[in-house]
mmCIF file of C-alpha atoms in Angstrom:
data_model
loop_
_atom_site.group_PDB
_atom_site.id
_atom_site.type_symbol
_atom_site.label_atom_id
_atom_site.label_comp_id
_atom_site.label_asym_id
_atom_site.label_seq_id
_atom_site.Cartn_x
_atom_site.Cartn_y
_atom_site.Cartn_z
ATOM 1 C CA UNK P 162 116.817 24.227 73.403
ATOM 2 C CA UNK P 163 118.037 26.472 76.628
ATOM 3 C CA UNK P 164 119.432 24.644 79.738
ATOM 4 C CA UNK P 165 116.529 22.287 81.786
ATOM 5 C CA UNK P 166 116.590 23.263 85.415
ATOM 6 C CA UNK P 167 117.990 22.323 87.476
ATOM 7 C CA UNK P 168 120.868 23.654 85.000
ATOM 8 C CA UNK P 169 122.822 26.115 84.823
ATOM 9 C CA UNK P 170 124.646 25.401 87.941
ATOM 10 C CA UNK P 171 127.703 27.791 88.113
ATOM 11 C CA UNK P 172 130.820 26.607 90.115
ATOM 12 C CA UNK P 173 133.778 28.915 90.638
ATOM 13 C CA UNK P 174 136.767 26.893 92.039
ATOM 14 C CA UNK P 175 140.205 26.270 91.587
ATOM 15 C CA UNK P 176 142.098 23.708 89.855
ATOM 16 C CA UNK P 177 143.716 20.842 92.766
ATOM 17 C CA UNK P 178 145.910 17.677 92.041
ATOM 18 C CA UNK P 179 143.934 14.812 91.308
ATOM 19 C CA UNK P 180 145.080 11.035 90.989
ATOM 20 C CA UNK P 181 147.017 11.695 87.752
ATOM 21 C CA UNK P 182 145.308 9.143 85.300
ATOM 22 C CA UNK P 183 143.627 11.062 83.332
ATOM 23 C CA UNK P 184 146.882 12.362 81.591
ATOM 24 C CA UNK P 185 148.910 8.897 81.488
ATOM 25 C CA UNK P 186 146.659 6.407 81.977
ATOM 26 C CA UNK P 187 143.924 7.723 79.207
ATOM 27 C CA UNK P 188 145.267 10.363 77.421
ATOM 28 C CA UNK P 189 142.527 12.911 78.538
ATOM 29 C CA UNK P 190 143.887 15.273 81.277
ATOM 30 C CA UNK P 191 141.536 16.365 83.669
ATOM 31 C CA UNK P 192 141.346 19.918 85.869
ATOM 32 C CA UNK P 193 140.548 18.550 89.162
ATOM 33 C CA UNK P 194 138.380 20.643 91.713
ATOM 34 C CA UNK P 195 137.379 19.855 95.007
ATOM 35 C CA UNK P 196 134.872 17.223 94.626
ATOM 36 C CA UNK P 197 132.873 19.619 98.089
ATOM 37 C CA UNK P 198 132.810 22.140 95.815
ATOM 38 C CA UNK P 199 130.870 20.356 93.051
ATOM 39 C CA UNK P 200 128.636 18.554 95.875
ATOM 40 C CA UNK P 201 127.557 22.157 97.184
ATOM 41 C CA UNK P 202 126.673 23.698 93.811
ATOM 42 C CA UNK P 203 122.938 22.812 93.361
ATOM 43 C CA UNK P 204 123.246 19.766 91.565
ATOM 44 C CA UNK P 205 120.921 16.950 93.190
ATOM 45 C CA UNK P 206 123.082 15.086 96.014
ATOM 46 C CA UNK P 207 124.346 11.920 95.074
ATOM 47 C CA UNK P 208 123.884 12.166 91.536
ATOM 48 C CA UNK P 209 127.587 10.405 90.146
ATOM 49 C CA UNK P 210 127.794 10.320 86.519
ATOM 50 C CA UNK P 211 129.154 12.119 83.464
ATOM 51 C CA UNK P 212 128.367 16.181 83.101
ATOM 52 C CA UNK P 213 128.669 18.807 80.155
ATOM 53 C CA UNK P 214 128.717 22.028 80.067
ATOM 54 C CA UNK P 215 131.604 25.102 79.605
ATOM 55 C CA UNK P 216 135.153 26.244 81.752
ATOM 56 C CA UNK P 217 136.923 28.992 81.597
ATOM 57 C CA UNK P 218 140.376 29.002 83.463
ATOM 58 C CA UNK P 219 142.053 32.103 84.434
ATOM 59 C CA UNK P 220 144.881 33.589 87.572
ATOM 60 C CA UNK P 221 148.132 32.644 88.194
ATOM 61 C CA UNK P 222 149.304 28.772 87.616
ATOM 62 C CA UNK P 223 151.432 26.350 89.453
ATOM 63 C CA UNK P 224 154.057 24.002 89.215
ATOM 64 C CA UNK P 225 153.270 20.413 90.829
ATOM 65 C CA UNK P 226 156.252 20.387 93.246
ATOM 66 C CA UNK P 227 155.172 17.015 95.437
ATOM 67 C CA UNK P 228 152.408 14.508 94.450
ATOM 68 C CA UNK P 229 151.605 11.775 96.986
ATOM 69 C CA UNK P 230 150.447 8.954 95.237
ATOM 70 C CA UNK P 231 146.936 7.385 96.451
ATOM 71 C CA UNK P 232 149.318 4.327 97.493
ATOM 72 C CA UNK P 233 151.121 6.115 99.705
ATOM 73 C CA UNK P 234 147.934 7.759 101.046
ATOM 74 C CA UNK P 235 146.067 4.819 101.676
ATOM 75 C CA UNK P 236 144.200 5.462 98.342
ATOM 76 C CA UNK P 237 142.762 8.371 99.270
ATOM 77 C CA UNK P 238 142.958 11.414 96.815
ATOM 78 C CA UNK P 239 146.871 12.154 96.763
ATOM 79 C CA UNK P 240 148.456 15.430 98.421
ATOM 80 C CA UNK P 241 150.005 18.156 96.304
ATOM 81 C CA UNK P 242 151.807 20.780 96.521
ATOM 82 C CA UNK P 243 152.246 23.931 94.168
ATOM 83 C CA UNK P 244 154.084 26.325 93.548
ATOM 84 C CA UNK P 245 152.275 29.441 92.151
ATOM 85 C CA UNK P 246 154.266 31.780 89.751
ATOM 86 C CA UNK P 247 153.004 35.154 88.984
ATOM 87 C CA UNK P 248 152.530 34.889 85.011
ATOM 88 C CA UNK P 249 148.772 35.093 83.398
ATOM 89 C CA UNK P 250 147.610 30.921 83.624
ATOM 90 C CA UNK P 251 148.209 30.892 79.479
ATOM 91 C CA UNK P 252 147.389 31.984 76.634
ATOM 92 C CA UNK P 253 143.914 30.696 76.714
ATOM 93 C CA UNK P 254 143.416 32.331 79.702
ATOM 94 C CA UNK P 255 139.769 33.937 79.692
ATOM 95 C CA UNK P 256 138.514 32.008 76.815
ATOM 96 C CA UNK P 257 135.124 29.719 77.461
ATOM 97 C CA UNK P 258 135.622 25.963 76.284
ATOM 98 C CA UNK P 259 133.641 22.918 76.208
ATOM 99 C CA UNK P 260 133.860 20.560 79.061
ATOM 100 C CA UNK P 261 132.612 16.791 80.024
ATOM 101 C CA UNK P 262 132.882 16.255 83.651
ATOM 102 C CA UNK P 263 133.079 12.992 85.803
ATOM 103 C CA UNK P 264 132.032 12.973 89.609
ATOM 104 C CA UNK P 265 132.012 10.160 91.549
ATOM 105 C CA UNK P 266 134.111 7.349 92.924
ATOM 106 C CA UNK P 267 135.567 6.213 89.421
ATOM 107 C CA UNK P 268 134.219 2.827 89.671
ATOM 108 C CA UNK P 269 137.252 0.899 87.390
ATOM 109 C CA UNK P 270 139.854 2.617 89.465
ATOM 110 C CA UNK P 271 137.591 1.851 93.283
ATOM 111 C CA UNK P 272 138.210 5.164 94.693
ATOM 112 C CA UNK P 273 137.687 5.192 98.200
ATOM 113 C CA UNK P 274 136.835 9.218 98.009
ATOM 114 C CA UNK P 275 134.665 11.271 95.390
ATOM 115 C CA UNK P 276 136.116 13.351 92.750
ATOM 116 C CA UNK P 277 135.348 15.794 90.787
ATOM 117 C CA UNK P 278 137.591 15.358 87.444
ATOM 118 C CA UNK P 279 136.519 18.379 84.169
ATOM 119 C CA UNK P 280 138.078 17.673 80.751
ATOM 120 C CA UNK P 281 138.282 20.844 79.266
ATOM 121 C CA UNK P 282 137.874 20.349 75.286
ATOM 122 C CA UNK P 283 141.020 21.988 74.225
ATOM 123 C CA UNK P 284 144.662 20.915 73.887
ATOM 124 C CA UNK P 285 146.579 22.926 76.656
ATOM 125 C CA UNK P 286 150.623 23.323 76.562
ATOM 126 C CA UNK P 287 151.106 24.001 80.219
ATOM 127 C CA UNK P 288 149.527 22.371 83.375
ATOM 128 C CA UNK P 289 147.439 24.573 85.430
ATOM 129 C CA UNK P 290 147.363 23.353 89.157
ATOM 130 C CA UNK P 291 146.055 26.375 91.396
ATOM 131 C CA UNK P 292 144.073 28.225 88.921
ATOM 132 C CA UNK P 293 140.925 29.682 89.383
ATOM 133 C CA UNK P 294 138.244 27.678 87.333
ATOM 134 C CA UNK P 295 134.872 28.987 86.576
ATOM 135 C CA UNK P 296 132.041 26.249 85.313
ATOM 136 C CA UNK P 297 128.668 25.862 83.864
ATOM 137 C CA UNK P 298 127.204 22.604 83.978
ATOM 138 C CA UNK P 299 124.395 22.610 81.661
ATOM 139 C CA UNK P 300 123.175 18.908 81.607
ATOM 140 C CA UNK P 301 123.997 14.873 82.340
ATOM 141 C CA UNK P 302 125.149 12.681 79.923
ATOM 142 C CA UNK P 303 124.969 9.655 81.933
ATOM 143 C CA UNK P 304 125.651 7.604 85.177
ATOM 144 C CA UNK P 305 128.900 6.418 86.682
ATOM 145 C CA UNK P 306 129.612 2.891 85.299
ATOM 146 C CA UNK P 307 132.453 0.250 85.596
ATOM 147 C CA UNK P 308 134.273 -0.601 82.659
ATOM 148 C CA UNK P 309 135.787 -4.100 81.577
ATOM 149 C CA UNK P 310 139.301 -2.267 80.205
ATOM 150 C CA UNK P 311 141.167 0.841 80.261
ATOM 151 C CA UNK P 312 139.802 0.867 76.316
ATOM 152 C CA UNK P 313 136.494 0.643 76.885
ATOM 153 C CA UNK P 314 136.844 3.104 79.818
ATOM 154 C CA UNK P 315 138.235 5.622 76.663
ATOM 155 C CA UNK P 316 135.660 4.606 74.253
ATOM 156 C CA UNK P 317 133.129 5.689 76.591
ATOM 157 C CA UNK P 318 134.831 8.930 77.488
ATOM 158 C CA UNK P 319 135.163 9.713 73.434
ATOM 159 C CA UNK P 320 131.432 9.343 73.355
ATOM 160 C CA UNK P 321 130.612 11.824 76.229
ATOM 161 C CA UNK P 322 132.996 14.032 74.581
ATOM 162 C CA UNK P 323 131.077 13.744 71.394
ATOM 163 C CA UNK P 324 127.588 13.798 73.344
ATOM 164 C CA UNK P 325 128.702 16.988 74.905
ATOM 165 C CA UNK P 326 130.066 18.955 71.750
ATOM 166 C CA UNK P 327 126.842 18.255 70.323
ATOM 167 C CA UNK P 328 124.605 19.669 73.058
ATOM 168 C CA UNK P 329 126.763 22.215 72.679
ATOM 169 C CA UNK P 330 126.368 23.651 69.451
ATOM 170 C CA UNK P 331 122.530 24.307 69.891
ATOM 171 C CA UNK P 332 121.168 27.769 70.211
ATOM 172 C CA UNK P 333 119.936 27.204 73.870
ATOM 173 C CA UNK P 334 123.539 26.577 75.002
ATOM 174 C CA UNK P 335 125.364 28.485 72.987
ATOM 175 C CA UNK P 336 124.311 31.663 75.142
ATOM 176 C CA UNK P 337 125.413 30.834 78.135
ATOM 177 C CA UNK P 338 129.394 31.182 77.047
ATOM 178 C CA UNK P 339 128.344 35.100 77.145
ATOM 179 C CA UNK P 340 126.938 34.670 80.863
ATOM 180 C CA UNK P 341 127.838 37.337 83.039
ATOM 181 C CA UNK P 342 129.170 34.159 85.664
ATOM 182 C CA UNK P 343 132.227 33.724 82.945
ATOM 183 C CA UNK P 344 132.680 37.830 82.880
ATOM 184 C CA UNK P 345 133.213 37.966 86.462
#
């Protein structure tokens, strides 16, 4: 079964600091992009929840030289600051990969701001603040919830991952990896 509009949406972005939890506090990094960039793509305004769909990262990467934490920000989205080097992102650099994403306020963390956090299905070696990130979200998993524990919150995040995998092996979405969007 192919895509059900409004999906595709394609998003072509770049990779920003987000609040850091995905990678200590769950174990499931997250490639931040501007949440204004998501919010501008086609996808029905306010619609918060969990996304699927496939990345594909590519351009130069970056070294996260200053974080400002959302404390000392007033718990806004924290600051960064990169350092680009001139080195191909990595060695998966071109390659189309599952992703879940979550947009929204994060609910069990009370973000004052929206975000816009992808989990790209893959086990990376480097970071990649800076570069360029291409996306296809092909469907919703669910809405934004609140979660009684940082376990739960992981459970739930497993499933999407699961949800999204699955969508993702039939025929209908399968396609799209070869999109011209991700040959760009």
């Amino acid at each position: 079964m192919p895509p059900v509009p409004p999906y595709p949406v394609f998003i072509d972005s770049h990779v920003i600091g987000g609040f850091g939890r995905g990678s200590s506090d769950l174990g499931i990094p997250t490639a931040n992009i501007p949440a204004s960039d998501f919010l501008a793509s086609g996808i029905p305004k306010g619609q918060t929840g969990i996304y699927f769909g496939l990345a594909k990262i590519s351009g130069t990467y970056g070294t996260l030289v200053r974080h400002t934490s959302p404390e000392e920000n007033g718990s806004k989205p924290p600051t960064t600051e990169i350092v680009k080097t001139e080195k191909s992102i990595l060695p998966e650099d071109g390659v189309v990969l599952p992703m879940v994403m979550s947009v929204g306020w994060n609910p069990f963390y009370g973000n004052s701001e929206p975000s816009a956090e992808v989990h790209i299905v893959h086990k990376f070696a480097e970071q990649f603040y800076g570069g360029d990130i291409k996306l296809a979200v092909l469907g919703y998993i669910r809405p934004e919830q609140n979660f009684v524990s940082v376990d739960a919150l992981i459970e739930e995040i497993m499933n999407d991952i699961r949800k999204a995998k699955e969508f993702l092996a039939e025929d209908g979405f399968k396609q799209i990896e070869s999109n011209e969007f991700f040959r760009a």
